[in-house]
Amino acid sequence: MTSTQQQDLSIFKDNTIVSDHILTSPNSYLTLISHVEGTQPTWLVNSLIESSLQGTSTLVNKDLNRKLINRSELYMISFLNNEDYYVRNCKKNGLDLSRESKFKFIDCFTDLFTKIITNPENAIADIDRLFESIFKQISTSKSDKKIIILESPEILLASTNISSIKLNNLILKLNRLCRNLYIITSHDHPQIVDVNNQDINDPAFETTDFLIKLHYKSNVNIHFEPLTTGRADDITGILTVSKGSLPFKESTISINEKSYTYNVSKESNIKIYFR
Amino acid sequence: MSSQSSLVLLNRVLNLKDGIPFVLVIDTLVQSSNYLIEEFVSKYSGDVVYLSFETVNKPHYASEFIDCMDLTPKEIISKVKEVVKTPETITALTKKTLIVVDSLNYIVPEELTTFVSSIISPSIILLAVYHNDVAKKSTTNGNFPSALRLLHYVASSIFEIEPYFTQIDQEEFDNNINKLKFPIHKEINSPIFKLEFTNRRKSGRALSYKFIINSSTHVYEIVKESEEAAFVEDESLLKDLTTFNLTTNSKQKVAKEQVELPFMAAQDELGSYSGAIVYEFEKDDDYDEEDPYEDPF
């Protein structure tokens, strides 16, 4: 292994962020990106967008420098940010998402509680309608290399009367429409994840149930957390890439299980270090 | 039961040969049932119907794949009956249909036993998975047993699986998993795992055995309890730590075991004094007439 590779992030053993074998697979897979307070995974999401669309990874893997045209079709569904947020952030990666025809942003943030969901206490029909429109939009395209990134769906659990099983079912249907679904969720303990909580009236009970069921379906887990030893100026956090509950069906897809420390500078430059 | 016969029994159950109606697999996030289910179906030649509550891709071995996501238990049962045709006469040679359920956690405990018993029939073998670390919702009736307890009652064979760790800091590991943070361990969700197999005989008597299963090579080994105990007391860790000899040889160990501990003797002889301090004068004791600690008043 060369010295340059040692400072690079690769999720798969073929030194890629989004593997070609996933894009050409007939199966659908799930990757969970979990984070806790103080470690937003925005830079990784930007790299996933870049890697999915053109195969490169300017900021985190210098070896991935061969640009491929229309590598896959990427759908970004966000309950937490609007399109501007990603268009602005991806400029650092050399991408102008406003001109990318293969990048589709589905905004579930701007009008979520004004137009999309009018009564959060009785929101099942509204959420069904929302997901139906998403399914329709994704199914319209004939491309068989679709990647979906779903950001913060757990917001629906905290703010509406939807159950964890119902939300899991909708996500499962979404997963079947693409080669790989990335779900970005918060794993704050004990506000979101509390496995010992048995109080069904506590919102953490439903979010924990939702996340555990998601983890049973995941193929890759990517976890962000702050340094366990406390805050440091030159390290922002720890990133761990580990295998999920389900193995990949293709033996050609192998996860590069590794733990990294990383630093995001004020200029949004990313430095990755092996732990 | 000898080790050889427990292996024979495991093989018979994995081959689904003994006419077992319901096999329950209990898994966790760190060792999912995927490899064990593959082990079952790789040995099975009949039809496999897959009931999916959470599976994204249709498994290669499934002859029928029923999506149960938005269906009620009654609707699932009627779909199963549509797919599985019951033969008019069932003989020992009749090929049974294997029904695999990816997770029973999606059915409420009140309907669970009805669901299981409605599916089981003489021409069907049910192989169902229950995820042990999914949050348990309390039932409307506070005295109603948990889903897992109910399943324990009705299952004829239970396979409880966990990772086969050779060395691990259990406390740190549990702490991570409780936060749904998955550390890097090659033993997690590996094709080699530990299995506790409970088999219920027709008389109702249940016997448990532990095995190490290698699903890649299909080799099964019996876990010897002594191996586990030896792992706890490993004196080799004390070697070369200091210039002092911290280890004990076998002669010293025997001597150590034979030492009669004073509190044990006290329980035998002096228990009848109910907590009083009893002093028995022995021949080597130095006896003073005057007690320096005596209260002068």
mmCIF file of C-alpha atoms in Angstrom, chain A residues 11 31-35 41 44-45 48 149-150 182-187 215 220-224 239:
data_model
loop_
_atom_site.group_PDB
_atom_site.id
_atom_site.type_symbol
_atom_site.label_atom_id
_atom_site.label_comp_id
_atom_site.label_asym_id
_atom_site.label_seq_id
_atom_site.Cartn_x
_atom_site.Cartn_y
_atom_site.Cartn_z
ATOM 1 C CA ILE A 11 -15.451 2.123 1.881
ATOM 2 C CA THR A 31 -25.942 1.673 3.936
ATOM 3 C CA LEU A 32 -26.617 3.408 7.241
ATOM 4 C CA ILE A 33 -24.745 6.602 8.022
ATOM 5 C CA SER A 34 -25.193 7.407 11.696
ATOM 6 C CA HIS A 35 -23.911 10.448 13.522
ATOM 7 C CA PRO A 41 -21.554 13.772 7.927
ATOM 8 C CA LEU A 44 -19.100 12.368 3.369
ATOM 9 C CA VAL A 45 -22.504 12.918 1.742
ATOM 10 C CA LEU A 48 -20.962 10.138 -2.007
ATOM 11 C CA ILE A 149 -29.701 9.208 -0.281
ATOM 12 C CA LEU A 150 -32.391 9.700 2.354
ATOM 13 C CA TYR A 182 -27.987 5.540 1.983
ATOM 14 C CA ILE A 183 -29.878 6.594 5.099
ATOM 15 C CA ILE A 184 -28.444 9.383 7.219
ATOM 16 C CA THR A 185 -29.764 9.278 10.766
ATOM 17 C CA SER A 186 -28.931 10.725 14.119
ATOM 18 C CA HIS A 187 -27.844 8.225 16.799
ATOM 19 C CA HIS A 215 -29.796 -2.062 11.235
ATOM 20 C CA VAL A 220 -22.720 -1.312 5.621
ATOM 21 C CA ASN A 221 -22.655 0.821 8.771
ATOM 22 C CA ILE A 222 -20.801 4.130 8.774
ATOM 23 C CA HIS A 223 -20.690 5.787 12.167
ATOM 24 C CA PHE A 224 -19.539 9.298 13.077
ATOM 25 C CA LEU A 239 -15.417 7.622 11.467
#
